[in-house]
Coordinates of C-alpha atoms in Angstrom, one line a residue:
X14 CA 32.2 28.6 95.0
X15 CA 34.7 25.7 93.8
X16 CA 37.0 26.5 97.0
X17 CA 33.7 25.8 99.2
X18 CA 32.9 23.1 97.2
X19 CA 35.9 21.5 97.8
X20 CA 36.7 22.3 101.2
X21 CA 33.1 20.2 101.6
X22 CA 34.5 17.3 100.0
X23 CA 37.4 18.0 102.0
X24 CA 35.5 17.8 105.7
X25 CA 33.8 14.8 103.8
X26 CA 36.4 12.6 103.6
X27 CA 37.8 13.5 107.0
X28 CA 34.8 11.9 108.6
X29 CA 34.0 8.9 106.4
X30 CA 38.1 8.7 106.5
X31 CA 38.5 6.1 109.1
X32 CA 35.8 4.2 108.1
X33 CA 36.7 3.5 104.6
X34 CA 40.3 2.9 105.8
X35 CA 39.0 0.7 108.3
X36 CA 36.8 -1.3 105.5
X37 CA 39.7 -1.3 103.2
X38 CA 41.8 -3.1 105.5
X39 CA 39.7 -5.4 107.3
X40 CA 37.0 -6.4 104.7
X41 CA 38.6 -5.9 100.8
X42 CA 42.4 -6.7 101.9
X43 CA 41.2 -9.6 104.3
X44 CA 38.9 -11.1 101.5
X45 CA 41.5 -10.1 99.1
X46 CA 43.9 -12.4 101.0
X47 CA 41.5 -15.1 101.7
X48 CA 40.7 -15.3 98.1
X49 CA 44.3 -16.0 97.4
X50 CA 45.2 -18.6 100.0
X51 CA 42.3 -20.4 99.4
X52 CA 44.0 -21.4 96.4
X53 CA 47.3 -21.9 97.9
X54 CA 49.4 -24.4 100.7
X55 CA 50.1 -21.8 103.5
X56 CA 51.0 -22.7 107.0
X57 CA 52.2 -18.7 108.5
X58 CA 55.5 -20.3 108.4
X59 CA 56.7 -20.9 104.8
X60 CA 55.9 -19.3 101.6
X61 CA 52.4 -19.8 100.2
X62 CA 52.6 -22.6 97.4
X63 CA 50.2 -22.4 94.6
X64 CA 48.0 -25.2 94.7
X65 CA 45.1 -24.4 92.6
X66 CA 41.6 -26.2 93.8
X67 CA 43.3 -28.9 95.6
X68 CA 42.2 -27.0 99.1
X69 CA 38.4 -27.1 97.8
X70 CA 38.7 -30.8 96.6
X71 CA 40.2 -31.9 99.9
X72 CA 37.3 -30.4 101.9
X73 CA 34.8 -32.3 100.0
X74 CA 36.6 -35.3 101.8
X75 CA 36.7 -34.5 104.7
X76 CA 34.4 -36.1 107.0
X77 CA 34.5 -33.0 109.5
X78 CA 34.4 -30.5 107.0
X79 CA 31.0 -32.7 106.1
X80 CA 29.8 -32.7 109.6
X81 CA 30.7 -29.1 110.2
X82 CA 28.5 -28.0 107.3
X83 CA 25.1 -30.5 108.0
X84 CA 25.7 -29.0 111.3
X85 CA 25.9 -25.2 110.2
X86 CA 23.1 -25.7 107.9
X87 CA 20.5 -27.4 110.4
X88 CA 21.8 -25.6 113.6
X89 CA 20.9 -22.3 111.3
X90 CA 17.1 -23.5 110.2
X91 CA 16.2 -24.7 113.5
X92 CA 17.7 -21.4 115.3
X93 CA 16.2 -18.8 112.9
X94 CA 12.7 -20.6 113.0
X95 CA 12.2 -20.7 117.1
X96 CA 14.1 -17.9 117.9
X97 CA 11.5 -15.8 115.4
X98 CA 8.8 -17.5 116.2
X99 CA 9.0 -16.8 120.1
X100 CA 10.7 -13.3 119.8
X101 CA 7.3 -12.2 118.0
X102 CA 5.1 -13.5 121.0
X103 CA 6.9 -12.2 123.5
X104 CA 7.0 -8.8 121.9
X105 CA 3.2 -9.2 121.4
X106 CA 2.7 -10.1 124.8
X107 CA 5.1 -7.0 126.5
X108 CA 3.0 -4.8 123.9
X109 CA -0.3 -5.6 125.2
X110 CA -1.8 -3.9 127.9
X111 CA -1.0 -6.1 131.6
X112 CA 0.4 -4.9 134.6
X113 CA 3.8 -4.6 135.1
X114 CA 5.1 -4.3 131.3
X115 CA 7.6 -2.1 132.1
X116 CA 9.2 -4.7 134.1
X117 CA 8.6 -7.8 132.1
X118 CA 10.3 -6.2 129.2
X119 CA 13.2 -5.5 131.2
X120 CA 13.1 -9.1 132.4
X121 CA 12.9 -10.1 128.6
X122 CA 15.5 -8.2 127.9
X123 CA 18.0 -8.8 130.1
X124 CA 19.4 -11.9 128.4
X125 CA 20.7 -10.1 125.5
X126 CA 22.8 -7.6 127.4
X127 CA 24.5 -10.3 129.2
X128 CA 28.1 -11.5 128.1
X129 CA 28.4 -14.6 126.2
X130 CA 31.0 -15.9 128.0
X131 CA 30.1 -16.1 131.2
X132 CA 25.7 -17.3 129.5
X133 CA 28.2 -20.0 127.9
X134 CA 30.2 -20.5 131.4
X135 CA 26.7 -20.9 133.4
X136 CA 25.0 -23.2 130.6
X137 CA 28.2 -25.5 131.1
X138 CA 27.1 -25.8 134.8
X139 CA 23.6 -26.1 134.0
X140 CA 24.4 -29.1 131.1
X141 CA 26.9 -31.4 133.7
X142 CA 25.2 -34.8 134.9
X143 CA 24.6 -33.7 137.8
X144 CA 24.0 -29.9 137.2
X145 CA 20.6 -27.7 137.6
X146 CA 18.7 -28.8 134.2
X147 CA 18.9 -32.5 134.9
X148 CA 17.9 -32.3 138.5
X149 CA 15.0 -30.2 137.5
X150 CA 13.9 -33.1 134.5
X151 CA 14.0 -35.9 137.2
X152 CA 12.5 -33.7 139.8
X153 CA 9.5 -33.2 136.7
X154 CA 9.7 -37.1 136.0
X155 CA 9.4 -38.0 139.5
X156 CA 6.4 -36.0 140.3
X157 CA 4.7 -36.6 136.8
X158 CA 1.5 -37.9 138.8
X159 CA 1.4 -34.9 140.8
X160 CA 1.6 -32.6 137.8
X161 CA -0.8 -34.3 135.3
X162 CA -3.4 -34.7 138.0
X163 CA -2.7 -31.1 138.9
X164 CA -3.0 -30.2 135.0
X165 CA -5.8 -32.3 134.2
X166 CA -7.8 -30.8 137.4
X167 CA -7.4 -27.7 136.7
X168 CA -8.1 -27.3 133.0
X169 CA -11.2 -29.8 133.7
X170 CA -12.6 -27.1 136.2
X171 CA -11.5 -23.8 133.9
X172 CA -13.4 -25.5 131.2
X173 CA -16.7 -26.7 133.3
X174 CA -16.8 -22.5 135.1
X175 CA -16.6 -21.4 131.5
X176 CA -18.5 -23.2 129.9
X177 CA -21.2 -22.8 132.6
X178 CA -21.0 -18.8 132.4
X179 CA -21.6 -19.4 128.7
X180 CA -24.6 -21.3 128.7
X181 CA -26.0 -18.4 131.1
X182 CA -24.8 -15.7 128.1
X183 CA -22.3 -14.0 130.3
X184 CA -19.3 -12.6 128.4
X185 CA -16.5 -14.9 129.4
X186 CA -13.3 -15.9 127.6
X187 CA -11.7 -19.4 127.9
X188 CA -8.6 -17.8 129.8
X189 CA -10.7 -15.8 132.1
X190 CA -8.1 -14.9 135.0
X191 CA -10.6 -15.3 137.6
X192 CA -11.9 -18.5 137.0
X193 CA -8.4 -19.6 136.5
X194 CA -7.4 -18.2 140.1
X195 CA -10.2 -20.5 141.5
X196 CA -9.2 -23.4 139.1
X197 CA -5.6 -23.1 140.3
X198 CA -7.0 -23.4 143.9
X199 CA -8.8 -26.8 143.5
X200 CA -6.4 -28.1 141.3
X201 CA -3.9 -27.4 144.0
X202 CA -6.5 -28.8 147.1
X203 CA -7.5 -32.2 144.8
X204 CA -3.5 -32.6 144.2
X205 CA -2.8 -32.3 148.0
X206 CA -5.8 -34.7 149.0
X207 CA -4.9 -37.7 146.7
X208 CA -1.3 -37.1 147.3
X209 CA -1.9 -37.4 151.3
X210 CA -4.6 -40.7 150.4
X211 CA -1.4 -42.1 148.9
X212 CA -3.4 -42.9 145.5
X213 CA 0.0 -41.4 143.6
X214 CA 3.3 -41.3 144.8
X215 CA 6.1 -39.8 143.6
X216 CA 9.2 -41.4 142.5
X217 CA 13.2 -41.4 143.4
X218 CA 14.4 -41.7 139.5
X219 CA 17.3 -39.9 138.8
X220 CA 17.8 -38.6 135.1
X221 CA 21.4 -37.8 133.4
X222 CA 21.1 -36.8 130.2
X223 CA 25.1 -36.2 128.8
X224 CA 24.3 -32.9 127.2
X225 CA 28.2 -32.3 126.0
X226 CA 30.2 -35.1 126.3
X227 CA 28.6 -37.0 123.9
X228 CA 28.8 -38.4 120.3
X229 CA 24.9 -39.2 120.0
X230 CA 22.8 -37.6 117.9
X231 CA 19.0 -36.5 117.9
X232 CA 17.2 -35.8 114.9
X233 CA 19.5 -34.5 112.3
X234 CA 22.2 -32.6 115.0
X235 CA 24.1 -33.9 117.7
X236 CA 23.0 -33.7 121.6
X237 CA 25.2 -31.5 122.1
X238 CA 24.6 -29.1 119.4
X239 CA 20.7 -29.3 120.3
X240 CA 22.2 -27.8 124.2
X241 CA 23.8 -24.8 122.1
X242 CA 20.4 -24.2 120.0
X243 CA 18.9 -23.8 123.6
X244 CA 21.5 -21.6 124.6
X245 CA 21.9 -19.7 121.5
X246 CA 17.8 -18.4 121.5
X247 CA 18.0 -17.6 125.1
X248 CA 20.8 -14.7 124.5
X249 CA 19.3 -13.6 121.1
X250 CA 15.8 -13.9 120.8
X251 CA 15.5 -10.7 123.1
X252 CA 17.1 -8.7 120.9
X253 CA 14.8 -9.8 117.9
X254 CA 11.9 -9.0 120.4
X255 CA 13.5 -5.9 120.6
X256 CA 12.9 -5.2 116.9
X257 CA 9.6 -6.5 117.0
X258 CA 8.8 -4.5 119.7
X259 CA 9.5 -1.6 117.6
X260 CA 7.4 -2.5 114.6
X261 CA 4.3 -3.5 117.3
X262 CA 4.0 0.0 118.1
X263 CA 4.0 1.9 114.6
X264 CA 0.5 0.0 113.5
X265 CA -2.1 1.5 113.3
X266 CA -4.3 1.1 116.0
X267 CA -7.4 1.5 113.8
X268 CA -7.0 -1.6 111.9
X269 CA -7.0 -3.5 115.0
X270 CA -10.2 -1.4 116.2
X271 CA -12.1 -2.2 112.2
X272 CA -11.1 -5.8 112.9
X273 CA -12.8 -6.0 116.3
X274 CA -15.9 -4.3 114.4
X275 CA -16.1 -6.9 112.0
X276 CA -15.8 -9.5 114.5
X277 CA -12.2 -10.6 114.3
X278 CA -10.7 -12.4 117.7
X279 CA -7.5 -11.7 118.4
X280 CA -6.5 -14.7 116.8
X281 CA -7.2 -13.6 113.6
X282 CA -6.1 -10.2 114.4
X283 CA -3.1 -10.8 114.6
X284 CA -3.1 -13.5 111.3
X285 CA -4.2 -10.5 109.0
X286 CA -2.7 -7.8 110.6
X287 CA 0.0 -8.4 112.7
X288 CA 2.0 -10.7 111.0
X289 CA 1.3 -9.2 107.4
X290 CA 2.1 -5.5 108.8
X291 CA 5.1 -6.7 110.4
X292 CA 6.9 -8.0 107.4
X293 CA 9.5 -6.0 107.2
X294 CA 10.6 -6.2 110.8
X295 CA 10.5 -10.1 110.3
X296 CA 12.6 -9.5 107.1
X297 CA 15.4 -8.4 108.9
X298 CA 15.3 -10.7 112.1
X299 CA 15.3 -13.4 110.0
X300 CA 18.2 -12.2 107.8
X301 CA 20.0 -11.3 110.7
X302 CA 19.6 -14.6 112.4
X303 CA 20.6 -16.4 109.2
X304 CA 23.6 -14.8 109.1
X305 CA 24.7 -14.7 112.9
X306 CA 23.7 -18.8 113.1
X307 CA 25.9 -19.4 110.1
X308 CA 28.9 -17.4 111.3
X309 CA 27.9 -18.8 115.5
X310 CA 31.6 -19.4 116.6
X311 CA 32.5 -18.4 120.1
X312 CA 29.8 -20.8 122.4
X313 CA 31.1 -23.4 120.3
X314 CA 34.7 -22.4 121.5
X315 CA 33.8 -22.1 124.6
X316 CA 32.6 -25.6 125.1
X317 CA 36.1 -26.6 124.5
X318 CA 37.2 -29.5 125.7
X319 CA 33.3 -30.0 127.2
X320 CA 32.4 -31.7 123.9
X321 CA 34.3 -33.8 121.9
X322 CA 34.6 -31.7 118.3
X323 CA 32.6 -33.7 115.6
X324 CA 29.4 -33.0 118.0
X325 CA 30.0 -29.1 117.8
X326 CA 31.8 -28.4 115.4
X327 CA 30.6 -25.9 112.8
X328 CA 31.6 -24.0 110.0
X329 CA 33.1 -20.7 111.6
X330 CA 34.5 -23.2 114.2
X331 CA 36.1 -25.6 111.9
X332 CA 37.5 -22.3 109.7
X333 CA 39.5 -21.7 113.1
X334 CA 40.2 -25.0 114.2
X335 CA 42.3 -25.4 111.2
X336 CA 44.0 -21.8 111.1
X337 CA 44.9 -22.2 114.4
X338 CA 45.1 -26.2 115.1
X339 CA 46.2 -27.2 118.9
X340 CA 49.0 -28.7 119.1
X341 CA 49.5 -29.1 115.2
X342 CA 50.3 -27.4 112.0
X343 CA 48.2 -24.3 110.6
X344 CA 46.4 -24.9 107.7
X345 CA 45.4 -21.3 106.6
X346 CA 44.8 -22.7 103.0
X347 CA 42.3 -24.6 104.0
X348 CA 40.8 -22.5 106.3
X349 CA 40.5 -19.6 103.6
X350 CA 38.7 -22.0 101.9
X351 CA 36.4 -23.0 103.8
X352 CA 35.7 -19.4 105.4
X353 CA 34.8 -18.9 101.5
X354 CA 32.3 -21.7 101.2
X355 CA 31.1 -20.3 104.1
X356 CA 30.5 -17.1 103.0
X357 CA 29.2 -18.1 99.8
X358 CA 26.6 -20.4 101.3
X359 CA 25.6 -17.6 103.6
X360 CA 24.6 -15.2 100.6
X361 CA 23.0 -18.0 98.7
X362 CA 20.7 -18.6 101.8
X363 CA 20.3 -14.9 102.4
X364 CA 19.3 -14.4 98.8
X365 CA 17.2 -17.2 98.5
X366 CA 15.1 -16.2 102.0
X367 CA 14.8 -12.6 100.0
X368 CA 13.3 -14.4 97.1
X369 CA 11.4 -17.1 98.0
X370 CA 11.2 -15.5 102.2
X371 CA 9.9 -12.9 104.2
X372 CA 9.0 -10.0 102.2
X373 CA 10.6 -6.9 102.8
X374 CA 7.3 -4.9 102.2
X375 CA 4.2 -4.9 104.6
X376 CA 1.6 -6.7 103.1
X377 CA -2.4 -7.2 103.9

């Protein structure tokens, strides 16, 4: 019995083997090591000269180790917030019943599987002053009176159908598709008439917003920063869809049928049902995007030379900007150091969102 027992134990350790060596030597050695040069003067060249706290003093003044972190912090509010906000409605929109699903999930999805390099490479072109996203902002300023009399047309005759089928008692919803077919239609025909009467014209402005190369800031980030939020939701919020995808489709459908008894819209549906039921699923989308906007590093690198460094620099970034400096001197003591405020700040805010967050349990 002992000699099967221990031929189990045996097996045991052959398979959890490589990963325990593995986290040995890349986790606990590695923080190990970080720990220590944190606390020391160490360029990869020379010995490591024990410095105490002078690395963690020195970061405090430092302007770009200042900038780095306001950047970190609000890059990582503003990214967790939208990115969860619009992977739950496009989960709840793949997971309700329209044609084609199948495919617009795929379509959804298709941004996560792609390589960040090359989503980093094209968003480069896109950002340039002459690229695809400023042409298509001049080409929306310059035909402004075409769209809002478009707009305005159309949701002026979508409201008047409806609200005319509802004074006759016929069950009709604001967004009925048909009478937004035929609201489409003469929106389209009044747009085309007054266009060709000449009572708007379009305009010949041309818009060049400088997306990267820029020191400007907007709000509490830096322009260019704001380009990478964009960039950063569109490769990850389909994988958070993903997970909410998941959790859609292991509720009950008999809640949702009581509520439609009791006379809950869908509205309300999904404010008691969907959103307390999915708790846990948000609980781990927004820990994970807590954590993967704290540590974002490589479309940062990738900018490169695009940007200049104070307008996207962050914390993982400015960790490897001074372990591996161009064209100057390593600093790895004042990298470890700041990889450790990093990581510290990224429990603290982990911790806190478990406390004061998202649940982990569903509620309602």
């Amino acid at each position: 019995m002992n000699y099967l027992r221990l031929r189990q134990q045996i097996y045991g350790w052959l398979l959890v083997g490589p990963f325990v060596i593995t986290l040995i030597v890349l986790f606990l050695y590695a923080l190990l090591r970080t720990i220590y040069f944190s606390f020391t003067r160490y360029d990869l060249f020379n010995d490591a000269v024990w410095i105490g706290v002078n690395n963690f003093t020195e970061l405090l003044n430092d302007s770009l180790f200042l900038i780095a972190l306001s950047n970190t912090i609000f890059f990582s509010l503003i990214v967790t917030v939208i990115q969860t906000i619009l992977a739950l409605a496009l989960a709840i929109l793949v997971n309700s019943k329209v044609r084609g699903k199948g495919f617009f999930r795929t379509a959804f999805y298709i941004p996560g599987i792609l390589s960040s390099a090359s989503v980093t490479l094209i968003f480069i072109w896109l950002y340039q002053k002459n690229g695809y996203l400023n042409s298509f902002v001049s080409s929306v300023a310059n035909h402004y009176p075409q769209l809002s009399c478009f707009l305005l047309t159309a949701l002026g005759c979508q409201f008047l159908l409806v609200v005319n089928d509802k004074r006759k008692g016929l069950p009709v919803g604001w967004f009925d598709p048909a009478w937004g077919m035929l609201s489409v239609i003469i929106a389209l025909a009044v747009t085309y008439i007054v266009s060709t009467l000449g009572w708007i014209d379009a305009t010949d402005r041309i818009i060049e917003v400088n997306w990267l190369s820029t020191r400007e800031k907007a709000g509490p980030m830096p322009v260019t920063l704001w380009a990478i939020v964009i960039q950063n939701i569109y490769t990850t919020i389909p994988t958070f869809m993903l997970l909410f995808l998941a959790g859609l489709q292991g509720i009950p459908g008999e809640l949702y049928e009581a509520a439609r008894i009791d006379g809950a819209n869908k509205w309300q549906q999904h404010w008691h049902i969907t959103i307390p039921q999915l708790a846990p699923v948000t609980f781990v989308v927004v820990t994970f995007s807590i954590i993967g906007t704290l540590q974002m590093f490589d479309q940062v690198a990738l900018l490169g030379a695009s940007a200049p460094l104070e307008s996207r620099i962050t914390l993982a970034y400015y960790v490897y900007h001074n372990a591996f400096p161009p064209g100057g001197t390593p600093q790895v003591g004042i990298a470890s150091a700041a990889a450790l405020i990093l990581a510290f700040i990224t429990l603290i805010i982990v911790y806190l969102q478990k406390i004061f967050g998202v649940k982990e349990k569903a509620h309602g």
